[in-house]
Coordinates of C-alpha atoms in Angstrom, one line a residue:
M7 CA 22.4 -25.0 46.2
E8 CA 21.7 -22.8 43.4
E9 CA 20.3 -24.2 40.1
L10 CA 23.0 -23.0 37.7
V11 CA 26.6 -21.5 37.4
I12 CA 27.9 -20.5 34.0
R13 CA 31.8 -20.8 34.5
D14 CA 34.3 -18.8 32.7
A15 CA 32.2 -16.6 30.4
D16 CA 33.4 -13.5 28.8
V17 CA 30.7 -11.2 30.3
V18 CA 29.5 -8.3 27.9
D19 CA 27.1 -6.8 30.3
G20 CA 24.9 -4.7 28.0
S21 CA 26.0 -1.4 29.4
G22 CA 28.8 -0.8 26.9
A23 CA 31.6 -1.3 29.5
P24 CA 34.5 -3.4 28.6
S25 CA 34.0 -7.3 28.9
Y26 CA 35.2 -9.3 31.8
R27 CA 35.7 -13.0 32.8
A28 CA 33.2 -14.4 35.4
D29 CA 31.3 -17.2 37.0
V30 CA 27.6 -16.2 36.9
V31 CA 25.2 -17.9 39.1
V32 CA 21.5 -18.2 38.3
D33 CA 18.6 -19.2 40.7
G34 CA 15.1 -18.7 40.7
G35 CA 15.0 -16.9 37.4
R36 CA 17.4 -14.3 38.3
I37 CA 21.2 -13.7 38.3
V38 CA 22.2 -14.3 42.1
S39 CA 25.9 -13.5 42.0
I40 CA 28.7 -12.8 39.8
V41 CA 32.3 -13.6 40.5
K42 CA 34.7 -11.9 38.5
E43 CA 37.9 -13.5 37.1
A44 CA 37.0 -16.5 39.4
A45 CA 39.6 -18.8 37.8
D46 CA 42.4 -16.5 38.6
A47 CA 41.5 -14.9 41.9
G48 CA 42.2 -18.0 44.1
C49 CA 38.8 -17.7 45.7
Q50 CA 36.5 -20.4 46.2
R51 CA 34.4 -20.8 43.1
P52 CA 30.6 -21.0 43.2
T53 CA 28.9 -24.3 42.8
A54 CA 25.4 -25.2 41.6
R55 CA 23.5 -28.3 40.8
R56 CA 24.3 -27.5 37.1
E57 CA 27.6 -26.2 35.9
L58 CA 28.0 -24.9 32.1
D59 CA 31.3 -24.5 30.9
A60 CA 31.4 -21.1 28.8
E61 CA 35.0 -21.1 27.8
G62 CA 35.2 -19.3 24.5
L63 CA 31.7 -17.8 24.8
V64 CA 30.2 -14.5 25.3
L65 CA 27.5 -14.0 28.0
S66 CA 25.3 -11.1 27.5
P67 CA 21.6 -10.0 28.4
G68 CA 19.0 -11.5 26.1
F69 CA 18.5 -9.5 23.0
I70 CA 15.4 -7.0 22.8
D71 CA 13.6 -7.0 19.5
M72 CA 12.2 -3.5 19.5
H73 CA 9.9 -3.8 16.5
A74 CA 8.6 -7.3 16.1
H75 CA 5.5 -8.5 14.1
S76 CA 5.0 -11.9 16.1
D77 CA 1.6 -10.8 17.5
L78 CA 0.1 -14.0 16.3
A79 CA 3.3 -16.0 15.7
L80 CA 4.0 -16.2 19.4
L81 CA 0.4 -17.8 20.0
R82 CA 0.5 -20.1 16.7
D83 CA 4.0 -21.4 17.0
P84 CA 5.2 -22.5 20.5
D85 CA 8.8 -23.2 19.1
H86 CA 9.2 -19.8 17.6
S87 CA 12.8 -20.6 16.8
A88 CA 12.8 -17.7 14.4
K89 CA 13.6 -15.3 17.3
A90 CA 14.5 -17.6 20.2
A91 CA 17.5 -19.2 18.1
Q92 CA 18.7 -15.4 17.7
G93 CA 19.0 -14.8 21.3
V94 CA 15.9 -12.7 21.3
T95 CA 14.4 -13.0 24.8
L96 CA 11.8 -10.0 24.6
E97 CA 9.9 -8.7 21.6
V98 CA 7.9 -5.4 21.4
L99 CA 4.6 -6.1 19.5
G100 CA 1.7 -4.0 18.5
Q101 CA 3.9 -2.1 15.8
D102 CA 3.0 0.4 12.9
G103 CA -0.4 1.3 14.4
L104 CA -2.2 -2.1 13.5
S105 CA -2.6 -5.0 15.8
Y106 CA -5.4 -7.0 17.4
A107 CA -6.2 -5.0 20.7
P108 CA -8.1 -3.2 21.6
V109 CA -10.9 -4.3 19.2
D110 CA -14.6 -5.2 19.0
D111 CA -16.1 -7.8 16.8
R112 CA -16.3 -5.5 13.7
T113 CA -12.8 -4.1 14.1
L114 CA -11.3 -7.5 14.8
A115 CA -12.5 -8.9 11.4
E116 CA -11.3 -5.7 9.7
V117 CA -7.8 -5.7 11.2
R118 CA -7.5 -9.4 10.5
R119 CA -8.1 -8.7 6.9
A120 CA -5.9 -5.7 6.8
I121 CA -2.7 -7.3 8.0
T122 CA -3.0 -10.9 6.6
G123 CA 0.4 -10.3 4.8
W124 CA 2.0 -9.6 8.3
N125 CA 0.5 -12.3 10.5
G126 CA -1.7 -14.5 8.3
Y127 CA -5.8 -14.3 8.8
G128 CA -5.4 -16.1 12.0
D129 CA -7.9 -19.1 11.2
D130 CA -5.8 -21.2 13.6
I131 CA -6.1 -18.7 16.4
D132 CA -8.7 -18.5 19.0
F133 CA -9.3 -14.7 19.4
D134 CA -10.7 -15.0 22.9
W135 CA -9.5 -11.3 23.7
R136 CA -10.9 -7.9 23.1
T137 CA -8.7 -5.6 25.4
V138 CA -5.0 -5.0 25.6
G139 CA -5.2 -6.7 29.2
E140 CA -6.8 -9.7 27.8
Y141 CA -4.4 -10.2 25.1
L142 CA -1.5 -9.8 27.7
D143 CA -3.2 -12.3 29.7
R144 CA -3.4 -14.7 26.8
L145 CA 0.4 -14.2 26.4
D146 CA 0.9 -15.2 30.0
R147 CA -0.4 -18.5 29.4
G148 CA 3.2 -19.5 28.1
I149 CA 5.1 -18.4 25.0
A150 CA 8.6 -19.0 23.8
V151 CA 9.9 -15.4 24.6
N152 CA 8.8 -12.5 26.6
A153 CA 6.6 -9.9 24.9
A154 CA 5.7 -6.2 25.6
Y155 CA 2.8 -4.4 23.7
L156 CA 2.4 -1.1 22.1
I157 CA -1.2 0.3 21.8
P158 CA -1.8 0.5 17.8
Q159 CA -3.1 4.0 17.0
G160 CA -4.6 2.8 13.7
T161 CA -6.8 0.0 15.3
V162 CA -7.8 2.6 17.9
R163 CA -8.9 5.0 15.1
M164 CA -10.7 2.0 13.4
L165 CA -12.7 1.4 16.5
A166 CA -13.7 5.2 17.3
V167 CA -13.8 6.6 13.7
G168 CA -13.8 3.9 11.2
W169 CA -11.8 3.9 7.9
E170 CA -12.9 7.4 6.9
D171 CA -10.4 10.0 5.8
R172 CA -11.6 12.9 8.0
E173 CA -11.0 14.6 11.5
A174 CA -12.2 12.8 14.4
T175 CA -15.2 14.6 16.2
P176 CA -14.7 15.7 19.9
A177 CA -16.6 12.8 21.1
E178 CA -14.6 10.3 18.9
L179 CA -11.3 11.9 20.1
D180 CA -12.5 11.5 23.7
R181 CA -13.1 7.7 23.1
M182 CA -9.7 7.4 21.5
R183 CA -8.0 9.1 24.6
R184 CA -10.0 6.7 26.8
L185 CA -8.8 3.5 24.8
V186 CA -5.1 4.7 24.9
A187 CA -5.4 5.4 28.7
E188 CA -7.2 1.8 29.2
G189 CA -4.5 0.2 27.3
M190 CA -1.6 1.9 29.3
E191 CA -3.3 1.0 32.4
Q192 CA -3.5 -2.5 31.4
G193 CA 0.2 -2.7 30.8
A194 CA 1.1 -1.4 27.3
V195 CA 4.5 0.3 27.3
G196 CA 3.6 3.0 24.7
M197 CA 1.7 3.6 21.4
S198 CA 2.5 3.0 17.9
S199 CA 1.4 4.6 14.5
G200 CA 1.6 3.5 10.9
L201 CA 1.3 6.8 9.1
T202 CA 1.6 5.5 5.6
Y203 CA -1.2 2.7 6.5
T204 CA -4.8 3.4 6.5
P205 CA -6.8 4.2 8.8
G206 CA -4.0 5.6 11.0
M207 CA -2.5 7.8 8.3
Y208 CA -5.8 9.9 8.4
A209 CA -5.1 11.4 11.9
K210 CA -3.8 14.9 11.6
D211 CA -1.0 16.0 14.1
A212 CA -3.4 17.6 16.5
E213 CA -5.1 14.1 17.0
L214 CA -1.8 12.4 17.4
T215 CA -0.5 14.9 19.9
E216 CA -3.6 14.5 22.1
L217 CA -3.2 10.8 22.3
C218 CA 0.5 11.1 22.9
R219 CA -0.3 13.3 25.9
V220 CA -2.2 10.3 27.4
V221 CA 0.7 8.2 26.6
A222 CA 3.1 10.5 28.3
S223 CA 1.0 10.9 31.4
Y224 CA 1.7 7.2 32.1
G225 CA 5.4 7.1 31.3
G226 CA 5.1 5.5 27.9
Y227 CA 6.7 6.3 24.5
Y228 CA 5.4 6.9 21.0
C229 CA 6.6 4.8 18.2
P230 CA 5.9 6.0 14.9
H231 CA 6.1 4.5 11.4
H232 CA 6.2 8.1 10.2
R233 CA 4.7 9.6 7.0
S234 CA 7.6 9.0 4.6
Y235 CA 10.8 7.1 4.5
G236 CA 11.3 8.4 0.7
A237 CA 10.3 11.9 -0.5
G238 CA 10.1 14.1 2.3
A239 CA 11.5 11.8 4.8
L240 CA 13.4 14.4 6.8
E241 CA 10.2 16.5 7.1
A242 CA 8.5 13.4 8.4
Y243 CA 11.0 12.9 11.0
E244 CA 11.0 16.6 12.0
E245 CA 7.1 16.4 12.2
M246 CA 7.6 13.6 14.7
V247 CA 10.1 15.4 16.8
A248 CA 8.0 18.5 17.1
L249 CA 4.8 16.5 17.7
T250 CA 6.2 14.6 20.6
R251 CA 8.0 17.6 22.2
E252 CA 4.6 19.5 22.0
A253 CA 3.0 16.5 23.8
G254 CA 5.8 16.0 26.3
C255 CA 6.1 12.4 25.2
S256 CA 9.3 10.3 24.7
L257 CA 9.8 9.3 21.0
H258 CA 11.1 6.2 19.5
L259 CA 11.5 6.2 15.6
A260 CA 10.5 2.8 14.1
H261 CA 13.0 1.1 11.7
A262 CA 14.6 4.6 11.2
T263 CA 15.9 4.4 7.5
M264 CA 16.4 6.7 4.8
N265 CA 15.4 5.0 1.4
F266 CA 14.7 5.2 -2.0
G267 CA 17.0 7.1 -4.6
V268 CA 16.1 10.5 -3.3
N269 CA 17.8 9.8 0.0
E270 CA 21.0 8.0 -0.9
G271 CA 24.0 9.1 1.3
R272 CA 21.5 11.4 3.3
A273 CA 21.7 9.6 6.7
P274 CA 24.0 12.2 8.2
E275 CA 21.2 14.8 7.6
L276 CA 19.0 12.6 9.8
T277 CA 21.4 12.2 12.6
A278 CA 22.2 15.9 12.6
L279 CA 18.5 16.5 13.1
L280 CA 18.3 13.9 16.1
D281 CA 21.5 15.3 17.6
K282 CA 20.0 19.0 17.6
A283 CA 16.7 17.8 19.2
L284 CA 18.6 15.7 21.7
A285 CA 20.7 18.6 22.7
D286 CA 17.6 20.7 23.2
G287 CA 16.4 18.1 25.8
A288 CA 14.2 15.8 23.5
D289 CA 13.9 12.2 24.7
I290 CA 14.5 10.3 21.3
S291 CA 15.6 6.8 20.4
L292 CA 15.2 4.5 17.4
D293 CA 15.6 1.2 16.0
T294 CA 17.0 -0.3 12.8
Y295 CA 17.3 -3.6 11.0
P296 CA 20.9 -4.4 9.5
Y297 CA 19.6 -4.9 5.8
T298 CA 18.9 -2.6 2.8
P299 CA 15.8 -3.9 1.6
G300 CA 12.4 -3.2 3.5
S301 CA 9.2 -5.4 3.6
T302 CA 5.4 -4.7 3.8
T303 CA 2.3 -5.7 2.1
L304 CA 1.6 -4.9 -1.6
A305 CA -1.5 -3.1 -0.8
A306 CA 0.2 -0.8 1.6
L307 CA 1.8 0.9 -1.6
L308 CA -1.6 2.1 -2.7
P309 CA -2.6 5.8 -2.4
S310 CA -4.5 6.6 0.8
W311 CA -7.6 7.6 -1.0
A312 CA -7.9 4.3 -2.7
S313 CA -7.8 2.5 0.7
E314 CA -10.6 4.8 2.5
G315 CA -13.4 2.6 3.9
G316 CA -11.3 -0.7 4.5
P317 CA -10.6 -3.8 2.6
E318 CA -13.8 -4.5 0.7
E319 CA -13.9 -0.8 -0.5
I320 CA -10.2 -1.3 -1.8
L321 CA -11.0 -4.5 -3.6
G322 CA -14.1 -2.8 -5.1
R323 CA -11.9 0.1 -6.5
L324 CA -9.3 -2.3 -7.8
A325 CA -12.0 -4.3 -9.6
D326 CA -13.2 -1.1 -11.4
D327 CA -11.1 -0.3 -14.4
G328 CA -11.4 3.3 -14.3
T329 CA -10.5 3.5 -10.7
A330 CA -7.8 1.2 -11.2
E331 CA -6.2 3.5 -13.8
R332 CA -6.3 6.3 -11.4
I333 CA -4.6 4.1 -8.9
R334 CA -1.9 3.4 -11.4
H335 CA -1.4 7.0 -12.2
H336 CA -0.8 7.7 -8.5
L337 CA 1.6 4.8 -8.2
E338 CA 3.6 5.3 -11.2
V339 CA 3.5 9.0 -11.9
V340 CA 2.4 11.2 -9.0
G341 CA 4.1 9.0 -6.1
S342 CA 1.7 7.4 -3.9
N343 CA 1.8 8.3 -0.1
G344 CA 1.5 4.7 0.5
C345 CA 4.9 4.5 -1.4
H346 CA 6.4 7.3 0.6
G347 CA 5.8 9.7 -2.2
V348 CA 8.0 8.0 -4.8
P349 CA 6.7 6.8 -8.1
V350 CA 7.0 2.9 -7.7
D351 CA 9.7 1.0 -9.5
W352 CA 8.1 -2.3 -10.1
E353 CA 11.4 -4.1 -10.6
T354 CA 12.4 -3.3 -7.1
I355 CA 9.3 -5.2 -5.6
E356 CA 9.6 -8.9 -4.9
I357 CA 6.6 -11.0 -3.9
S358 CA 7.6 -12.7 -0.5
G359 CA 4.3 -14.5 0.4
V360 CA 0.6 -15.1 -0.8
A361 CA -2.3 -16.5 1.2
D362 CA -3.9 -18.5 -1.7
P363 CA -1.7 -21.7 -2.4
A364 CA -2.7 -21.4 -6.0
L365 CA -0.7 -18.2 -6.3
A366 CA 2.4 -19.9 -4.8
D367 CA 4.3 -19.8 -8.0
Q368 CA 4.5 -16.0 -7.7
V369 CA 6.6 -15.9 -4.5
G370 CA 10.1 -14.8 -5.4
R371 CA 9.2 -13.1 -8.5
R372 CA 9.7 -9.4 -9.2
L373 CA 6.7 -7.5 -10.5
D374 CA 6.7 -6.4 -14.1
G375 CA 4.2 -3.5 -13.7
W376 CA 0.7 -2.4 -12.4
A377 CA -1.3 -5.1 -14.3
T378 CA 0.5 -7.8 -12.5
A379 CA 0.2 -6.2 -9.1
R380 CA -3.5 -5.3 -9.7
R381 CA -4.1 -9.0 -10.6
L382 CA -2.3 -10.1 -7.6
L383 CA -4.2 -7.9 -5.2
L384 CA -7.6 -9.1 -6.4
A385 CA -6.8 -12.8 -6.6
D386 CA -5.2 -13.0 -3.2
R387 CA -7.6 -10.5 -1.7
L388 CA -4.9 -7.9 -0.7
A389 CA -2.8 -10.5 1.1
P390 CA 0.5 -10.6 -0.8
S391 CA 3.6 -9.4 1.2
I392 CA 6.6 -8.0 -0.4
I393 CA 10.4 -7.2 -0.2
Q394 CA 11.1 -3.8 -1.5
H395 CA 14.8 -3.4 -2.7
V396 CA 15.2 0.4 -2.1
G397 CA 17.8 1.0 0.7
H398 CA 21.2 2.2 0.9
E399 CA 24.2 0.3 2.7
E400 CA 26.0 3.5 3.8
N401 CA 22.8 5.0 5.3
V402 CA 22.3 1.5 7.3
R403 CA 25.7 1.7 8.7
H404 CA 25.6 5.4 9.5
I405 CA 22.4 5.3 11.4
M406 CA 23.4 2.0 13.4
R407 CA 26.4 4.0 14.9
H408 CA 24.3 6.5 16.6
R409 CA 24.1 6.7 20.4
V410 CA 20.3 6.2 20.6
H411 CA 20.2 3.5 18.2
T412 CA 18.5 0.0 19.2
G413 CA 18.1 -3.2 17.3
G414 CA 14.6 -4.2 15.9
S415 CA 13.9 -6.8 13.3
D416 CA 10.7 -5.6 11.8
G417 CA 10.5 -9.3 11.1
I418 CA 7.3 -10.4 9.1
L419 CA 7.3 -14.2 9.8
Q420 CA 4.4 -14.9 7.2
G421 CA 5.0 -16.0 3.6
A422 CA 6.9 -18.8 1.9
K423 CA 10.0 -16.4 1.3
P424 CA 9.9 -13.8 4.1
H425 CA 12.8 -11.0 4.6
P426 CA 15.8 -12.6 6.1
R427 CA 15.8 -10.1 8.8
A428 CA 13.0 -12.2 10.5
Y429 CA 15.6 -14.8 11.2
G430 CA 18.8 -13.1 11.1
T431 CA 18.7 -9.5 12.3
F432 CA 20.7 -10.1 15.8
P433 CA 23.4 -12.6 14.6
H434 CA 23.8 -10.4 11.5
Y435 CA 24.6 -7.3 13.7
L436 CA 27.2 -9.5 15.7
G437 CA 28.7 -11.4 12.9
H438 CA 28.8 -9.2 10.0
Y439 CA 28.7 -5.6 11.4
V440 CA 30.8 -6.4 14.5
R441 CA 33.3 -9.2 13.5
E442 CA 33.6 -8.8 9.8
L443 CA 33.3 -5.1 9.2
G444 CA 34.1 -3.5 12.6
V445 CA 31.2 -1.0 12.2
L446 CA 30.6 -1.3 16.0
S447 CA 32.6 -3.0 18.7
L448 CA 31.3 -6.1 20.4
E449 CA 30.6 -4.0 23.6
E450 CA 28.8 -1.4 21.5
C451 CA 26.6 -3.5 19.6
V452 CA 25.3 -5.7 22.6
A453 CA 24.5 -2.5 24.4
H454 CA 22.4 -1.5 21.3
L455 CA 20.7 -4.8 21.5
T456 CA 20.2 -5.1 25.2
G457 CA 20.8 -2.3 27.8
R458 CA 19.7 0.5 25.5
P459 CA 16.2 -0.9 24.7
A460 CA 15.6 -1.8 28.2
A461 CA 16.1 1.6 29.2
R462 CA 13.7 2.7 26.7
L463 CA 11.1 0.3 27.9
R464 CA 11.9 1.5 31.5
L465 CA 12.5 -2.2 32.5
P466 CA 14.1 -2.0 36.0
D467 CA 15.5 -5.6 36.1
R468 CA 16.4 -6.6 32.4
G469 CA 19.0 -5.7 29.7
L470 CA 22.1 -6.0 31.8
V471 CA 24.1 -8.6 33.5
R472 CA 23.6 -7.6 37.1
E473 CA 23.1 -9.2 40.2
G474 CA 19.3 -9.3 41.0
Y475 CA 18.3 -9.0 37.3
R476 CA 16.2 -11.4 35.4
A477 CA 18.1 -14.3 33.9
D478 CA 17.2 -13.6 30.3
L479 CA 20.7 -14.5 28.7
V480 CA 22.5 -15.5 25.6
L481 CA 25.7 -17.3 25.1
F482 CA 27.4 -17.1 21.8
D483 CA 30.6 -17.5 20.1
P484 CA 32.1 -14.2 19.0
A485 CA 34.3 -16.0 16.4
T486 CA 31.4 -17.9 14.7
V487 CA 28.0 -16.2 15.3
A488 CA 26.3 -15.5 12.2
A489 CA 23.0 -15.3 10.4
G490 CA 22.0 -18.5 8.4
S491 CA 19.2 -16.7 6.6
T492 CA 19.5 -15.2 3.4
F493 CA 17.3 -13.8 0.8
E494 CA 17.4 -17.1 -1.0
A495 CA 16.9 -19.3 2.2
P496 CA 15.3 -16.8 4.7
R497 CA 14.2 -19.5 7.2
T498 CA 17.7 -20.8 7.9
L499 CA 18.6 -20.4 11.6
P500 CA 21.7 -18.7 12.8
T501 CA 24.9 -20.2 13.8
G502 CA 27.1 -19.7 16.9
I503 CA 24.5 -19.2 19.8
P504 CA 24.4 -22.6 21.7
Y505 CA 22.5 -21.2 24.7
V506 CA 19.6 -18.9 25.3
L507 CA 17.7 -18.6 28.7
V508 CA 14.6 -17.0 29.4
D509 CA 13.7 -16.4 33.3
G510 CA 16.7 -18.7 33.9
R511 CA 15.4 -21.6 31.9
F512 CA 16.9 -23.0 28.5
V513 CA 15.0 -22.3 25.6
I514 CA 17.9 -22.9 23.3
E515 CA 20.4 -25.7 24.5
E516 CA 23.4 -26.9 22.6
G517 CA 22.0 -25.1 19.7
H518 CA 18.6 -26.9 19.7
R519 CA 15.1 -25.5 20.8
T520 CA 13.9 -27.1 24.0
D521 CA 10.1 -27.5 24.9
V522 CA 10.3 -24.6 27.5
L523 CA 7.8 -21.9 27.4
A524 CA 9.3 -19.5 29.9
G525 CA 8.0 -16.1 28.0
R526 CA 5.5 -14.0 29.5
S527 CA 4.1 -10.6 28.9
V528 CA 6.2 -7.7 30.1
R529 CA 4.1 -4.9 31.3
R530 CA 4.7 -1.3 31.7
T531 CA 6.5 -0.5 34.9
P532 CA 4.7 2.5 36.8

């Protein structure tokens, strides 16, 4: 007898097709049968060792977070309710060109310092890996939800070139190609870049094109945080489209927003650009989170020249009054490339986290100028994370309607007051943008969060409710599902998601986290 039958569920299968009522049978981690309209068909209904009454609930594939920063959180926090309680059953890690594999001892120390604001320094983590394959093996020991991995181009450049703002030598470029190829062979699904973050931003298009050719040869995709989401944003999108067309590589645009005052109301220009490229044969997708503010580290706003050489060099420049004044001028007058070419408006920047407990009183405060920002960067050794209130609601709604759109939280779990997207992205789509506003239909939205991202990841047996597919499933109440997280209380869990299964095992049951660690690495499918 099979393990589980989910009775009388309203199945929204992830394809975008209309929902239907069915009994769904799960066994051995897979969906073994689907009996449509079982209650009304007069046929013998399936039985199993456990029966779950899903009357009034929607059954959908598990949600896929296409842009996650849980690289250390999955190892640090076995509970990981921040994502599991949202119905997320797969996260894509290694984002924005900076993560923890491949590394050597030097690079690992540097990258840990550089992205402390995203993931913490990692004093509580045993970094017993160096390669992509070893990191994925570490995940395979058991995690809350599944995880796929992108090779971080900035970390690769850190390994081969260092933190210098210069072109790679032929030998260094060859080494980067080998590192990318090795990562793809070991199971990565593609490569990411953070082209407003050092040292990845020092790469010219020719270098990126060569690395994308390697990614394409393995059937992977390129996921850039491109060179600007502010001044010159459309040109930055055009650059990525042209680069990947030249390389013959699939393109997935990370947190595809149009931010800052210069881009208010300009989302239709972005989607028109994408529609033209798609009509010309480009393979493009994108992800967004359903909120207007962004989130990153305070140090990320610095101009690229101030970040050359790595974290210790940055701190030295900040400590020097003359150099600090140059930095201020770039930030406030010129428009730093770290701040997307837009002069910084300090009142839009809210401190969301610090590493030093002595600075905890700064969390939740808006910055009042460069002097305060400089003082915090020095005192917390570049660790402060921020929320930047620079987005536009009309742009958010327009982009999420696009036919190649997928959902990604960009969730930074570090800090005392993180962005609520970390805990609320997926129920916020379903509760606010589907039920309350009707921006998307339920079937459309679920497809954006499940089947469409699974297709981008080339997963042959995930992302749909189909017989033979993995039983990564979510049961939610369409009348009550909602994000509990807010900017005031960002770690509040969602409502209306009573059951979540990973590989056929309950990780959320009757609204509570179980002790199940059914997640594993999801590696590139040849």
